mmCIF file of C-alpha atoms in Angstrom:
data_model
loop_
_atom_site.group_PDB
_atom_site.id
_atom_site.type_symbol
_atom_site.label_atom_id
_atom_site.label_comp_id
_atom_site.label_asym_id
_atom_site.label_seq_id
_atom_site.Cartn_x
_atom_site.Cartn_y
_atom_site.Cartn_z
ATOM 1 C CA GLU A 1 -4.089 20.069 -0.175
ATOM 2 C CA ALA A 2 -2.044 17.188 1.263
ATOM 3 C CA GLN A 3 -0.837 15.017 -1.563
ATOM 4 C CA VAL A 4 1.760 12.730 -3.069
ATOM 5 C CA THR A 5 2.508 13.373 -6.719
ATOM 6 C CA GLN A 6 4.189 11.049 -9.194
ATOM 7 C CA ASN A 7 5.479 11.671 -12.682
ATOM 8 C CA PRO A 8 5.048 10.439 -15.264
ATOM 9 C CA ARG A 9 1.669 8.738 -14.828
ATOM 10 C CA TYR A 10 2.197 6.544 -17.880
ATOM 11 C CA LEU A 11 5.454 5.490 -19.514
ATOM 12 C CA ILE A 12 6.302 3.113 -22.327
ATOM 13 C CA THR A 13 9.990 2.490 -22.813
ATOM 14 C CA VAL A 14 12.413 -0.063 -24.225
ATOM 15 C CA THR A 15 14.721 -2.512 -22.518
ATOM 16 C CA GLY A 16 17.897 -0.932 -21.200
ATOM 17 C CA LYS A 17 16.907 2.719 -21.454
ATOM 18 C CA LYS A 18 17.444 4.356 -18.063
ATOM 19 C CA LEU A 19 14.434 6.063 -16.552
ATOM 20 C CA THR A 20 13.426 7.914 -13.414
ATOM 21 C CA VAL A 21 9.997 8.121 -11.831
ATOM 22 C CA THR A 22 9.664 11.107 -9.563
ATOM 23 C CA CYS A 23 7.734 11.243 -6.296
ATOM 24 C CA SER A 24 7.074 14.335 -4.210
ATOM 25 C CA GLN A 25 5.041 14.936 -1.042
ATOM 26 C CA ASN A 26 3.960 18.198 0.572
ATOM 27 C CA MET A 27 3.229 16.952 4.106
ATOM 28 C CA ASN A 28 6.753 17.100 5.559
ATOM 29 C CA HIS A 29 6.662 13.326 6.067
ATOM 30 C CA GLU A 30 9.847 11.584 7.096
ATOM 31 C CA TYR A 31 8.974 8.139 5.720
ATOM 32 C CA MET A 32 8.586 7.457 2.015
ATOM 33 C CA SER A 33 8.267 4.197 0.165
ATOM 34 C CA TRP A 34 7.944 2.702 -3.300
ATOM 35 C CA TYR A 35 5.701 -0.238 -4.147
ATOM 36 C CA ARG A 36 4.902 -2.172 -7.273
ATOM 37 C CA GLN A 37 1.523 -3.756 -7.871
ATOM 38 C CA ASP A 38 1.105 -6.812 -10.077
ATOM 39 C CA PRO A 39 -2.004 -8.943 -10.664
ATOM 40 C CA GLY A 40 -2.130 -11.877 -8.268
ATOM 41 C CA LEU A 41 0.872 -10.615 -6.287
ATOM 42 C CA GLY A 42 -0.543 -7.541 -4.649
ATOM 43 C CA LEU A 43 1.510 -4.584 -3.512
ATOM 44 C CA ARG A 44 5.173 -5.319 -2.846
ATOM 45 C CA GLN A 45 7.611 -2.912 -1.282
ATOM 46 C CA ILE A 46 10.662 -2.008 -3.364
ATOM 47 C CA TYR A 47 12.577 0.519 -1.237
ATOM 48 C CA TYR A 48 11.805 2.777 1.671
ATOM 49 C CA SER A 49 13.374 5.779 3.341
ATOM 50 C CA MET A 50 13.141 6.818 6.970
ATOM 51 C CA ASN A 51 14.556 10.284 6.348
ATOM 52 C CA VAL A 52 16.966 12.253 4.180
ATOM 53 C CA GLU A 53 19.936 10.113 3.132
ATOM 54 C CA VAL A 54 18.513 7.033 4.920
ATOM 55 C CA THR A 55 17.163 4.331 2.626
ATOM 56 C CA ASP A 56 16.781 0.565 2.789
ATOM 57 C CA LYS A 57 15.635 -2.340 0.661
ATOM 58 C CA GLY A 58 12.125 -3.680 0.700
ATOM 59 C CA ASP A 59 11.109 -7.096 -0.518
ATOM 60 C CA VAL A 60 11.797 -6.664 -4.251
ATOM 61 C CA PRO A 61 14.710 -4.198 -4.689
ATOM 62 C CA GLU A 62 16.563 -5.908 -7.567
ATOM 63 C CA GLY A 63 16.884 -3.674 -10.611
ATOM 64 C CA TYR A 64 15.902 -0.491 -8.790
ATOM 65 C CA LYS A 65 17.723 2.403 -7.143
ATOM 66 C CA VAL A 66 16.475 5.242 -4.996
ATOM 67 C CA SER A 67 17.833 8.405 -3.475
ATOM 68 C CA ARG A 68 16.579 10.774 -0.781
ATOM 69 C CA LYS A 69 18.482 14.041 -1.025
ATOM 70 C CA GLU A 70 15.544 16.180 0.027
ATOM 71 C CA LYS A 71 12.779 15.362 2.479
ATOM 72 C CA ARG A 72 9.978 15.929 0.000
ATOM 73 C CA ASN A 73 11.368 13.920 -2.936
ATOM 74 C CA PHE A 74 12.039 10.223 -3.382
ATOM 75 C CA PRO A 75 12.770 9.287 -7.000
ATOM 76 C CA LEU A 76 12.797 5.695 -8.243
ATOM 77 C CA ILE A 77 15.514 4.923 -10.769
ATOM 78 C CA LEU A 78 15.601 2.014 -13.193
ATOM 79 C CA GLU A 79 19.148 1.940 -14.573
ATOM 80 C CA SER A 80 18.483 -0.756 -17.178
ATOM 81 C CA PRO A 81 14.784 -1.596 -17.308
ATOM 82 C CA SER A 82 13.672 -5.061 -18.340
ATOM 83 C CA PRO A 83 10.233 -6.380 -19.363
ATOM 84 C CA ASN A 84 9.717 -7.995 -15.936
ATOM 85 C CA GLN A 85 9.651 -4.492 -14.475
ATOM 86 C CA THR A 86 6.455 -3.744 -16.350
ATOM 87 C CA SER A 87 4.096 -2.905 -13.529
ATOM 88 C CA LEU A 88 2.035 -0.287 -11.716
ATOM 89 C CA TYR A 89 4.191 1.695 -9.308
ATOM 90 C CA PHE A 90 3.056 3.623 -6.249
ATOM 91 C CA CYS A 91 4.896 6.039 -4.027
ATOM 92 C CA ALA A 92 3.680 6.601 -0.465
ATOM 93 C CA SER A 93 4.569 8.791 2.483
ATOM 94 C CA SER A 94 3.820 8.899 6.188
ATOM 95 C CA LEU A 95 5.027 10.260 9.484
ATOM 96 C CA TYR A 96 7.891 8.505 11.286
ATOM 97 C CA SER A 97 8.536 8.370 15.025
ATOM 98 C CA MET A 98 10.715 6.537 17.547
ATOM 99 C CA THR A 99 8.425 3.519 17.152
ATOM 100 C CA GLY A 100 8.759 3.450 13.380
ATOM 101 C CA PRO A 101 6.622 4.543 10.447
ATOM 102 C CA ASP A 102 2.973 5.382 10.861
ATOM 103 C CA PHE A 103 1.476 3.357 8.036
ATOM 104 C CA SER A 104 -1.684 5.459 7.837
ATOM 105 C CA GLN A 105 0.115 6.581 4.732
ATOM 106 C CA PHE A 106 -0.781 8.667 1.715
ATOM 107 C CA PHE A 107 -0.312 7.048 -1.680
ATOM 108 C CA GLY A 108 0.382 8.740 -4.987
ATOM 109 C CA PRO A 109 -1.829 8.167 -8.038
ATOM 110 C CA GLY A 110 0.462 5.549 -9.567
ATOM 111 C CA THR A 111 2.754 5.249 -12.573
ATOM 112 C CA ARG A 112 1.972 2.607 -15.145
ATOM 113 C CA LEU A 113 5.246 1.459 -16.703
ATOM 114 C CA THR A 114 5.567 -0.755 -19.752
ATOM 115 C CA VAL A 115 9.016 -2.011 -20.767
ATOM 116 C CA LEU A 116 9.168 -3.466 -24.273
ATOM 117 C CA GLU B 1 8.152 -15.169 6.534
ATOM 118 C CA ASP B 2 5.217 -12.802 6.974
ATOM 119 C CA GLN B 3 2.122 -13.768 5.030
ATOM 120 C CA VAL B 4 -1.246 -12.142 4.438
ATOM 121 C CA THR B 5 -4.145 -13.982 2.791
ATOM 122 C CA GLN B 6 -7.386 -12.266 1.896
ATOM 123 C CA SER B 7 -10.660 -13.946 1.081
ATOM 124 C CA PRO B 8 -12.755 -14.017 -0.916
ATOM 125 C CA GLU B 9 -10.864 -12.745 -3.989
ATOM 126 C CA ALA B 10 -14.046 -11.158 -5.253
ATOM 127 C CA LEU B 11 -17.445 -10.500 -3.724
ATOM 128 C CA ARG B 12 -20.644 -9.332 -5.321
ATOM 129 C CA LEU B 13 -23.357 -7.888 -3.077
ATOM 130 C CA GLN B 14 -26.707 -6.288 -3.577
ATOM 131 C CA GLU B 15 -27.138 -2.848 -2.102
ATOM 132 C CA GLY B 16 -28.037 -3.265 1.565
ATOM 133 C CA GLU B 17 -26.706 -6.837 1.786
ATOM 134 C CA SER B 18 -24.188 -6.915 4.655
ATOM 135 C CA SER B 19 -21.107 -9.121 4.539
ATOM 136 C CA SER B 20 -17.546 -9.525 5.793
ATOM 137 C CA LEU B 21 -14.116 -9.658 4.204
ATOM 138 C CA ASN B 22 -11.401 -11.780 5.780
ATOM 139 C CA CYS B 23 -7.673 -11.148 6.238
ATOM 140 C CA SER B 24 -5.622 -13.995 7.711
ATOM 141 C CA TYR B 25 -2.050 -13.232 8.674
ATOM 142 C CA THR B 26 1.132 -14.886 9.861
ATOM 143 C CA VAL B 27 3.755 -12.731 11.568
ATOM 144 C CA SER B 28 6.312 -13.318 14.299
ATOM 145 C CA GLY B 29 4.886 -10.390 16.222
ATOM 146 C CA LEU B 30 2.151 -8.026 15.094
ATOM 147 C CA ARG B 31 2.893 -4.341 15.366
ATOM 148 C CA GLY B 32 -0.090 -3.223 13.342
ATOM 149 C CA LEU B 33 -2.677 -4.394 10.825
ATOM 150 C CA PHE B 34 -3.883 -1.942 8.228
ATOM 151 C CA TRP B 35 -6.881 -1.759 5.922
ATOM 152 C CA TYR B 36 -6.874 0.287 2.722
ATOM 153 C CA ARG B 37 -9.402 0.893 -0.002
ATOM 154 C CA GLN B 38 -8.313 1.107 -3.636
ATOM 155 C CA ASP B 39 -10.500 2.436 -6.437
ATOM 156 C CA PRO B 40 -9.693 1.481 -10.049
ATOM 157 C CA GLY B 41 -6.820 3.532 -11.445
ATOM 158 C CA LYS B 42 -6.001 5.144 -8.092
ATOM 159 C CA GLY B 43 -3.626 4.682 -5.207
ATOM 160 C CA PRO B 44 -4.769 2.959 -2.016
ATOM 161 C CA GLU B 45 -6.502 5.070 0.588
ATOM 162 C CA PHE B 46 -5.951 4.394 4.274
ATOM 163 C CA LEU B 47 -8.970 3.202 6.282
ATOM 164 C CA PHE B 48 -7.957 1.686 9.640
ATOM 165 C CA THR B 49 -5.102 0.610 11.866
ATOM 166 C CA LEU B 50 -5.572 -2.172 14.432
ATOM 167 C CA TYR B 51 -2.907 -2.965 16.990
ATOM 168 C CA SER B 52 -4.133 -5.687 19.323
ATOM 169 C CA ALA B 53 -6.588 -8.571 19.453
ATOM 170 C CA GLY B 54 -10.061 -7.453 20.392
ATOM 171 C CA GLU B 55 -9.654 -3.993 18.962
ATOM 172 C CA GLU B 56 -12.396 -2.602 16.698
ATOM 173 C CA LYS B 57 -12.539 0.514 14.508
ATOM 174 C CA GLU B 58 -15.544 1.941 12.675
ATOM 175 C CA LYS B 59 -16.057 4.375 9.845
ATOM 176 C CA GLU B 60 -19.470 4.879 8.292
ATOM 177 C CA ARG B 61 -20.618 1.457 7.034
ATOM 178 C CA LEU B 62 -17.258 -0.221 7.699
ATOM 179 C CA LYS B 63 -16.081 -1.913 10.869
ATOM 180 C CA ALA B 64 -12.714 -3.606 11.244
ATOM 181 C CA THR B 65 -11.995 -6.189 13.923
ATOM 182 C CA LEU B 66 -8.858 -8.064 14.918
ATOM 183 C CA THR B 67 -8.064 -11.440 16.463
ATOM 184 C CA LYS B 68 -4.669 -13.081 16.969
ATOM 185 C CA LYS B 69 -4.828 -14.738 13.539
ATOM 186 C CA GLU B 70 -7.162 -12.693 11.388
ATOM 187 C CA SER B 71 -8.992 -9.475 10.793
ATOM 188 C CA PHE B 72 -12.455 -8.895 9.406
ATOM 189 C CA LEU B 73 -13.802 -5.919 7.545
ATOM 190 C CA HIS B 74 -17.563 -5.892 8.093
ATOM 191 C CA ILE B 75 -19.640 -3.922 5.618
ATOM 192 C CA THR B 76 -23.120 -3.052 6.853
ATOM 193 C CA ALA B 77 -25.847 -2.159 4.365
ATOM 194 C CA PRO B 78 -23.344 -1.398 1.569
ATOM 195 C CA LYS B 79 -23.979 1.119 -1.174
ATOM 196 C CA PRO B 80 -22.692 1.081 -4.764
ATOM 197 C CA GLU B 81 -20.044 3.662 -3.822
ATOM 198 C CA ASP B 82 -18.490 1.079 -1.501
ATOM 199 C CA SER B 83 -17.397 -0.858 -4.592
ATOM 200 C CA ALA B 84 -13.600 -1.031 -4.559
ATOM 201 C CA THR B 85 -10.725 -3.367 -3.808
ATOM 202 C CA TYR B 86 -10.005 -3.657 -0.096
ATOM 203 C CA LEU B 87 -6.412 -4.339 0.894
ATOM 204 C CA CYS B 88 -5.071 -5.676 4.167
ATOM 205 C CA ALA B 89 -1.444 -5.289 5.278
ATOM 206 C CA VAL B 90 0.635 -6.186 8.316
ATOM 207 C CA GLN B 91 3.630 -4.639 10.019
ATOM 208 C CA ASP B 92 5.866 -7.141 11.793
ATOM 209 C CA ALA B 93 7.232 -5.893 15.112
ATOM 210 C CA ASN B 94 10.172 -8.288 15.151
ATOM 211 C CA THR B 95 11.524 -8.852 11.679
ATOM 212 C CA GLY B 96 10.668 -5.746 9.702
ATOM 213 C CA PHE B 97 8.684 -3.084 11.434
ATOM 214 C CA GLN B 98 9.901 -0.631 8.814
ATOM 215 C CA LYS B 99 8.038 -2.562 6.121
ATOM 216 C CA LEU B 100 4.496 -3.446 5.222
ATOM 217 C CA VAL B 101 3.369 -6.774 3.746
ATOM 218 C CA PHE B 102 0.139 -6.685 1.739
ATOM 219 C CA GLY B 103 -2.445 -9.263 0.821
ATOM 220 C CA THR B 104 -3.746 -9.447 -2.740
ATOM 221 C CA GLY B 105 -7.046 -7.809 -1.881
ATOM 222 C CA THR B 106 -10.771 -8.472 -2.130
ATOM 223 C CA ARG B 107 -12.626 -6.902 -5.054
ATOM 224 C CA LEU B 108 -16.055 -5.793 -3.867
ATOM 225 C CA LEU B 109 -18.862 -4.948 -6.251
ATOM 226 C CA VAL B 110 -22.115 -3.591 -4.831
ATOM 227 C CA SER B 111 -25.033 -3.544 -7.252
ATOM 228 C CA PRO B 112 -27.981 -1.152 -6.910
#
């Protein structure tokens, strides 16, 4: 079954304690992306990756890091989480061609993060 | 700056009562406009891509249309299982075709 998986699904942590949210896809997609969803603000893109070792900032990258060492995995790293990073996070993947990403993308189930 | 505005924020319909959701957008050049459906507690699910004004796409009770300034998602004779939040997003061909900019969504509730 084609899917994007995220772990953990729920996480409560404290300010400053480094954490990683994993994302994995089984569709051999080149393009992967992280979003955060906040009430009244909608989905906002944090980082994206066009392929292995190729990443770039989205609209709200401050406080986040990513890496793409393997095609299937795209972890999101919060080096020193703060309360304003409390949010619902989604990973997504899609095909990528010469004309850019195909945004008929698959989303993961989400990770609800609370930073105290 | 790319902007996407969806209206209404929330919509309540009776089963069988057709209606439309609106997505107004501002981009320097539209590469694609996307509609997604999101159920509570789940990730968005892709519905449609529209590329140029005049284009229409259909899927079951849903039909998406596109003009140069807005897109409509028409829901014909909705059923309770159509209840969800519908998200619209745009891909700018000139300033950031690698990125997607989302609206805040329309929450649809269809009562039996």
